[in-house]
Amino acid sequence: MEDIDAIAALQDPVRRRLYEYVVARGREVGRNEAAEATGVARTLAAHHLDRLTEAGLLESGSRRLTGRSGPGAGRPAKVYTRARAERAVSLPARDYRTAAELLAEAAEQAGLDTELTTAARRRGEALRGPAAPCGSLEQAMEALAARGYEPHLETGGGTAGTDDAEGTGDGAGSGTPVVRMRNCPFHAVAERFPPLVCGMNLALLEGLLGADGAVRARMDARPGECCVVVESSKNKSR
């Protein structure tokens, strides 16, 4: 019942806005920033952020937001990030994760990588339906967001729309845009069978986005994010 209680914490609209804001940033968020972004008072934001932490949906810590240290740097502020634990509710109880892990184990032992990626590509094409292949990164982000990947656009200087993202994206220094994804919908199984599941994921997205469109998916794993990135098909392979 803990998962039900945790998810129920998002029923409050203010609390949900704060949670969604923290998740979307993909980094530590302070109380002042969260309050300003969601249009609520700092004390109210602090209350709800702490409630989300108690529910296990956020994790909290403290650091100096000024970026300085030593005398005059100010006191550490409380910051929040999305909790690493997954929450799911199924009524009646279902255990699809165990089934997925068993199937992945059997596929890996039988060497069915090719068959799995072929099936995944077909499924991606079926999900896209009659729509044309994605014609831009913006269209790709819409398709990825609808599948729960939490895409964000990153350039050589960092994540678009933020002032503090580090320049860890592809094409650093060149400004080449790349779509990275903060969430992998297959995270639990991918942790146990990374080559198999990541290959499946790539094939799925190739089918979903379209092989003949203006974008392409490729492998570029980074800790804490999806193993696949999406870029313009005009970019040269690295």
PDB file of N, CA and C in Angstrom, residues 34-99:
ATOM      1  N   ALA A  34      11.661  26.628  -7.033  1.00  0.00           N
ATOM      2  CA  ALA A  34      10.420  25.882  -7.244  1.00  0.00           C
ATOM      3  C   ALA A  34       9.201  26.754  -6.958  1.00  0.00           C
ATOM      4  N   ALA A  35       9.272  27.551  -5.895  1.00  0.00           N
ATOM      5  CA  ALA A  35       8.148  28.419  -5.548  1.00  0.00           C
ATOM      6  C   ALA A  35       7.897  29.449  -6.640  1.00  0.00           C
ATOM      7  N   GLU A  36       8.952  30.068  -7.127  1.00  0.00           N
ATOM      8  CA  GLU A  36       8.808  31.095  -8.168  1.00  0.00           C
ATOM      9  C   GLU A  36       8.278  30.487  -9.460  1.00  0.00           C
ATOM     10  N   ALA A  37       8.781  29.312  -9.814  1.00  0.00           N
ATOM     11  CA  ALA A  37       8.383  28.684 -11.076  1.00  0.00           C
ATOM     12  C   ALA A  37       6.919  28.253 -11.073  1.00  0.00           C
ATOM     13  N   THR A  38       6.416  27.864  -9.922  1.00  0.00           N
ATOM     14  CA  THR A  38       5.036  27.373  -9.846  1.00  0.00           C
ATOM     15  C   THR A  38       4.056  28.425  -9.333  1.00  0.00           C
ATOM     16  N   GLY A  39       4.571  29.609  -8.974  1.00  0.00           N
ATOM     17  CA  GLY A  39       3.697  30.706  -8.569  1.00  0.00           C
ATOM     18  C   GLY A  39       3.064  30.554  -7.206  1.00  0.00           C
ATOM     19  N   VAL A  40       3.785  29.936  -6.260  1.00  0.00           N
ATOM     20  CA  VAL A  40       3.270  29.800  -4.898  1.00  0.00           C
ATOM     21  C   VAL A  40       4.272  30.402  -3.918  1.00  0.00           C
ATOM     22  N   ALA A  41       3.826  30.648  -2.698  1.00  0.00           N
ATOM     23  CA  ALA A  41       4.708  31.198  -1.674  1.00  0.00           C
ATOM     24  C   ALA A  41       5.784  30.193  -1.296  1.00  0.00           C
ATOM     25  N   ARG A  42       6.938  30.702  -0.867  1.00  0.00           N
ATOM     26  CA  ARG A  42       8.053  29.822  -0.536  1.00  0.00           C
ATOM     27  C   ARG A  42       7.697  28.867   0.593  1.00  0.00           C
ATOM     28  N   THR A  43       6.985  29.355   1.604  1.00  0.00           N
ATOM     29  CA  THR A  43       6.633  28.482   2.730  1.00  0.00           C
ATOM     30  C   THR A  43       5.713  27.358   2.290  1.00  0.00           C
ATOM     31  N   LEU A  44       4.777  27.676   1.388  1.00  0.00           N
ATOM     32  CA  LEU A  44       3.882  26.637   0.883  1.00  0.00           C
ATOM     33  C   LEU A  44       4.653  25.636   0.026  1.00  0.00           C
ATOM     34  N   ALA A  45       5.559  26.141  -0.793  1.00  0.00           N
ATOM     35  CA  ALA A  45       6.380  25.251  -1.622  1.00  0.00           C
ATOM     36  C   ALA A  45       7.216  24.329  -0.745  1.00  0.00           C
ATOM     37  N   ALA A  46       7.822  24.888   0.315  1.00  0.00           N
ATOM     38  CA  ALA A  46       8.644  24.082   1.214  1.00  0.00           C
ATOM     39  C   ALA A  46       7.815  22.978   1.859  1.00  0.00           C
ATOM     40  N   HIS A  47       6.604  23.321   2.277  1.00  0.00           N
ATOM     41  CA  HIS A  47       5.716  22.330   2.897  1.00  0.00           C
ATOM     42  C   HIS A  47       5.431  21.174   1.942  1.00  0.00           C
ATOM     43  N   HIS A  48       5.050  21.497   0.714  1.00  0.00           N
ATOM     44  CA  HIS A  48       4.694  20.450  -0.239  1.00  0.00           C
ATOM     45  C   HIS A  48       5.914  19.653  -0.688  1.00  0.00           C
ATOM     46  N   LEU A  49       7.045  20.305  -0.866  1.00  0.00           N
ATOM     47  CA  LEU A  49       8.259  19.586  -1.254  1.00  0.00           C
ATOM     48  C   LEU A  49       8.673  18.591  -0.176  1.00  0.00           C
ATOM     49  N   ASP A  50       8.530  18.999   1.066  1.00  0.00           N
ATOM     50  CA  ASP A  50       8.861  18.076   2.160  1.00  0.00           C
ATOM     51  C   ASP A  50       7.862  16.923   2.231  1.00  0.00           C
ATOM     52  N   ARG A  51       6.602  17.208   1.941  1.00  0.00           N
ATOM     53  CA  ARG A  51       5.606  16.135   1.917  1.00  0.00           C
ATOM     54  C   ARG A  51       5.924  15.127   0.811  1.00  0.00           C
ATOM     55  N   LEU A  52       6.366  15.633  -0.343  1.00  0.00           N
ATOM     56  CA  LEU A  52       6.746  14.754  -1.443  1.00  0.00           C
ATOM     57  C   LEU A  52       7.966  13.914  -1.080  1.00  0.00           C
ATOM     58  N   THR A  53       8.851  14.493  -0.306  1.00  0.00           N
ATOM     59  CA  THR A  53      10.023  13.753   0.168  1.00  0.00           C
ATOM     60  C   THR A  53       9.603  12.663   1.144  1.00  0.00           C
ATOM     61  N   GLU A  54       8.710  13.000   2.061  1.00  0.00           N
ATOM     62  CA  GLU A  54       8.216  12.013   3.021  1.00  0.00           C
ATOM     63  C   GLU A  54       7.501  10.857   2.319  1.00  0.00           C
ATOM     64  N   ALA A  55       6.840  11.171   1.202  1.00  0.00           N
ATOM     65  CA  ALA A  55       6.119  10.140   0.454  1.00  0.00           C
ATOM     66  C   ALA A  55       7.057   9.286  -0.395  1.00  0.00           C
ATOM     67  N   GLY A  56       8.327   9.684  -0.469  1.00  0.00           N
ATOM     68  CA  GLY A  56       9.288   8.909  -1.235  1.00  0.00           C
ATOM     69  C   GLY A  56       9.331   9.246  -2.709  1.00  0.00           C
ATOM     70  N   LEU A  57       8.667  10.338  -3.108  1.00  0.00           N
ATOM     71  CA  LEU A  57       8.664  10.734  -4.510  1.00  0.00           C
ATOM     72  C   LEU A  57       9.834  11.644  -4.854  1.00  0.00           C
ATOM     73  N   LEU A  58      10.344  12.359  -3.868  1.00  0.00           N
ATOM     74  CA  LEU A  58      11.519  13.220  -4.049  1.00  0.00           C
ATOM     75  C   LEU A  58      12.580  12.825  -3.032  1.00  0.00           C
ATOM     76  N   GLU A  59      13.822  13.187  -3.328  1.00  0.00           N
ATOM     77  CA  GLU A  59      14.919  13.062  -2.373  1.00  0.00           C
ATOM     78  C   GLU A  59      15.440  14.461  -2.093  1.00  0.00           C
ATOM     79  N   SER A  60      15.840  14.700  -0.863  1.00  0.00           N
ATOM     80  CA  SER A  60      16.309  16.039  -0.488  1.00  0.00           C
ATOM     81  C   SER A  60      17.741  15.983   0.005  1.00  0.00           C
ATOM     82  N   GLY A  61      18.388  17.115  -0.093  1.00  0.00           N
ATOM     83  CA  GLY A  61      19.755  17.275   0.400  1.00  0.00           C
ATOM     84  C   GLY A  61      19.991  18.748   0.645  1.00  0.00           C
ATOM     85  N   SER A  62      21.230  19.134   0.764  1.00  0.00           N
ATOM     86  CA  SER A  62      21.538  20.540   0.974  1.00  0.00           C
ATOM     87  C   SER A  62      22.846  20.887   0.286  1.00  0.00           C
ATOM     88  N   ARG A  63      22.891  22.082  -0.261  1.00  0.00           N
ATOM     89  CA  ARG A  63      24.122  22.592  -0.856  1.00  0.00           C
ATOM     90  C   ARG A  63      24.012  24.109  -0.961  1.00  0.00           C
ATOM     91  N   ARG A  64      25.137  24.760  -1.143  1.00  0.00           N
ATOM     92  CA  ARG A  64      25.158  26.214  -1.331  1.00  0.00           C
ATOM     93  C   ARG A  64      24.795  26.517  -2.780  1.00  0.00           C
ATOM     94  N   LEU A  65      23.730  27.249  -2.961  1.00  0.00           N
ATOM     95  CA  LEU A  65      23.257  27.546  -4.304  1.00  0.00           C
ATOM     96  C   LEU A  65      24.063  28.648  -4.972  1.00  0.00           C
ATOM     97  N   THR A  66      24.905  29.334  -4.213  1.00  0.00           N
ATOM     98  CA  THR A  66      25.712  30.413  -4.789  1.00  0.00           C
ATOM     99  C   THR A  66      26.886  29.878  -5.589  1.00  0.00           C
ATOM    100  N   GLY A  67      27.240  28.608  -5.354  1.00  0.00           N
ATOM    101  CA  GLY A  67      28.394  28.045  -6.029  1.00  0.00           C
ATOM    102  C   GLY A  67      29.715  28.413  -5.386  1.00  0.00           C
ATOM    103  N   ARG A  68      29.663  29.181  -4.291  1.00  0.00           N
ATOM    104  CA  ARG A  68      30.886  29.569  -3.601  1.00  0.00           C
ATOM    105  C   ARG A  68      31.020  28.763  -2.323  1.00  0.00           C
ATOM    106  N   SER A  69      32.205  28.795  -1.731  1.00  0.00           N
ATOM    107  CA  SER A  69      32.462  28.136  -0.463  1.00  0.00           C
ATOM    108  C   SER A  69      33.271  29.062   0.423  1.00  0.00           C
ATOM    109  N   GLY A  70      33.324  28.709   1.707  1.00  0.00           N
ATOM    110  CA  GLY A  70      34.084  29.529   2.637  1.00  0.00           C
ATOM    111  C   GLY A  70      33.254  30.649   3.223  1.00  0.00           C
ATOM    112  N   PRO A  71      33.890  31.564   3.983  1.00  0.00           N
ATOM    113  CA  PRO A  71      33.179  32.672   4.613  1.00  0.00           C
ATOM    114  C   PRO A  71      32.446  33.527   3.585  1.00  0.00           C
ATOM    115  N   GLY A  72      31.228  33.895   3.916  1.00  0.00           N
ATOM    116  CA  GLY A  72      30.446  34.734   3.024  1.00  0.00           C
ATOM    117  C   GLY A  72      29.711  33.993   1.934  1.00  0.00           C
ATOM    118  N   ALA A  73      29.854  32.682   1.897  1.00  0.00           N
ATOM    119  CA  ALA A  73      29.201  31.905   0.839  1.00  0.00           C
ATOM    120  C   ALA A  73      27.730  31.645   1.128  1.00  0.00           C
ATOM    121  N   GLY A  74      27.309  31.919   2.375  1.00  0.00           N
ATOM    122  CA  GLY A  74      25.921  31.679   2.728  1.00  0.00           C
ATOM    123  C   GLY A  74      25.686  30.277   3.236  1.00  0.00           C
ATOM    124  N   ARG A  75      24.551  30.087   3.858  1.00  0.00           N
ATOM    125  CA  ARG A  75      24.221  28.784   4.417  1.00  0.00           C
ATOM    126  C   ARG A  75      23.741  27.837   3.324  1.00  0.00           C
ATOM    127  N   PRO A  76      23.996  26.540   3.497  1.00  0.00           N
ATOM    128  CA  PRO A  76      23.481  25.575   2.528  1.00  0.00           C
ATOM    129  C   PRO A  76      21.956  25.622   2.485  1.00  0.00           C
ATOM    130  N   ALA A  77      21.408  25.494   1.300  1.00  0.00           N
ATOM    131  CA  ALA A  77      19.962  25.499   1.117  1.00  0.00           C
ATOM    132  C   ALA A  77      19.462  24.088   0.851  1.00  0.00           C
ATOM    133  N   LYS A  78      18.227  23.838   1.188  1.00  0.00           N
ATOM    134  CA  LYS A  78      17.643  22.524   0.945  1.00  0.00           C
ATOM    135  C   LYS A  78      17.297  22.413  -0.538  1.00  0.00           C
ATOM    136  N   VAL A  79      17.658  21.284  -1.129  1.00  0.00           N
ATOM    137  CA  VAL A  79      17.398  21.058  -2.548  1.00  0.00           C
ATOM    138  C   VAL A  79      16.723  19.703  -2.731  1.00  0.00           C
ATOM    139  N   TYR A  80      16.057  19.551  -3.877  1.00  0.00           N
ATOM    140  CA  TYR A  80      15.256  18.358  -4.125  1.00  0.00           C
ATOM    141  C   TYR A  80      15.521  17.814  -5.524  1.00  0.00           C
ATOM    142  N   THR A  81      15.485  16.497  -5.639  1.00  0.00           N
ATOM    143  CA  THR A  81      15.561  15.815  -6.924  1.00  0.00           C
ATOM    144  C   THR A  81      14.554  14.660  -6.912  1.00  0.00           C
ATOM    145  N   ARG A  82      14.270  14.130  -8.079  1.00  0.00           N
ATOM    146  CA  ARG A  82      13.350  12.994  -8.147  1.00  0.00           C
ATOM    147  C   ARG A  82      13.967  11.778  -7.461  1.00  0.00           C
ATOM    148  N   ALA A  83      13.160  11.052  -6.727  1.00  0.00           N
ATOM    149  CA  ALA A  83      13.627   9.839  -6.069  1.00  0.00           C
ATOM    150  C   ALA A  83      13.931   8.765  -7.103  1.00  0.00           C
ATOM    151  N   ARG A  84      14.922   7.935  -6.794  1.00  0.00           N
ATOM    152  CA  ARG A  84      15.317   6.884  -7.737  1.00  0.00           C
ATOM    153  C   ARG A  84      14.366   5.690  -7.713  1.00  0.00           C
ATOM    154  N   ALA A  85      13.640   5.515  -6.627  1.00  0.00           N
ATOM    155  CA  ALA A  85      12.727   4.364  -6.523  1.00  0.00           C
ATOM    156  C   ALA A  85      11.540   4.528  -7.466  1.00  0.00           C
ATOM    157  N   GLU A  86      11.072   3.418  -8.018  1.00  0.00           N
ATOM    158  CA  GLU A  86       9.898   3.425  -8.879  1.00  0.00           C
ATOM    159  C   GLU A  86       8.638   3.210  -8.058  1.00  0.00           C
ATOM    160  N   ARG A  87       7.533   3.776  -8.535  1.00  0.00           N
ATOM    161  CA  ARG A  87       6.236   3.601  -7.890  1.00  0.00           C
ATOM    162  C   ARG A  87       5.240   3.115  -8.928  1.00  0.00           C
ATOM    163  N   ALA A  88       4.511   2.086  -8.591  1.00  0.00           N
ATOM    164  CA  ALA A  88       3.514   1.553  -9.521  1.00  0.00           C
ATOM    165  C   ALA A  88       2.367   0.951  -8.725  1.00  0.00           C
ATOM    166  N   VAL A  89       1.179   1.071  -9.272  1.00  0.00           N
ATOM    167  CA  VAL A  89      -0.010   0.509  -8.633  1.00  0.00           C
ATOM    168  C   VAL A  89      -0.778  -0.288  -9.661  1.00  0.00           C
ATOM    169  N   SER A  90      -1.164  -1.499  -9.309  1.00  0.00           N
ATOM    170  CA  SER A  90      -1.978  -2.336 -10.174  1.00  0.00           C
ATOM    171  C   SER A  90      -3.050  -2.998  -9.326  1.00  0.00           C
ATOM    172  N   LEU A  91      -4.286  -2.796  -9.716  1.00  0.00           N
ATOM    173  CA  LEU A  91      -5.414  -3.397  -8.999  1.00  0.00           C
ATOM    174  C   LEU A  91      -6.262  -4.162  -9.998  1.00  0.00           C
ATOM    175  N   PRO A  92      -6.374  -5.502  -9.846  1.00  0.00           N
ATOM    176  CA  PRO A  92      -5.699  -6.347  -8.859  1.00  0.00           C
ATOM    177  C   PRO A  92      -4.200  -6.435  -9.133  1.00  0.00           C
ATOM    178  N   ALA A  93      -3.485  -7.053  -8.210  1.00  0.00           N
ATOM    179  CA  ALA A  93      -2.025  -7.108  -8.297  1.00  0.00           C
ATOM    180  C   ALA A  93      -1.572  -7.842  -9.552  1.00  0.00           C
ATOM    181  N   ARG A  94      -0.605  -7.252 -10.245  1.00  0.00           N
ATOM    182  CA  ARG A  94       0.017  -7.859 -11.413  1.00  0.00           C
ATOM    183  C   ARG A  94       1.533  -7.746 -11.258  1.00  0.00           C
ATOM    184  N   ASP A  95       2.272  -8.636 -11.928  1.00  0.00           N
ATOM    185  CA  ASP A  95       3.729  -8.633 -11.812  1.00  0.00           C
ATOM    186  C   ASP A  95       4.348  -8.751 -13.200  1.00  0.00           C
ATOM    187  N   TYR A  96       4.173  -7.707 -14.006  1.00  0.00           N
ATOM    188  CA  TYR A  96       4.694  -7.727 -15.360  1.00  0.00           C
ATOM    189  C   TYR A  96       6.217  -7.633 -15.383  1.00  0.00           C
ATOM    190  N   ARG A  97       6.794  -7.029 -14.353  1.00  0.00           N
ATOM    191  CA  ARG A  97       8.253  -6.892 -14.314  1.00  0.00           C
ATOM    192  C   ARG A  97       8.937  -8.271 -14.279  1.00  0.00           C
ATOM    193  N   THR A  98       8.437  -9.166 -13.432  1.00  0.00           N
ATOM    194  CA  THR A  98       9.033 -10.502 -13.361  1.00  0.00           C
ATOM    195  C   THR A  98       8.896 -11.216 -14.696  1.00  0.00           C
ATOM    196  N   ALA A  99       7.744 -11.080 -15.338  1.00  0.00           N
ATOM    197  CA  ALA A  99       7.541 -11.708 -16.641  1.00  0.00           C
ATOM    198  C   ALA A  99       8.523 -11.148 -17.665  1.00  0.00           C
TER     199      ALA A  99
END
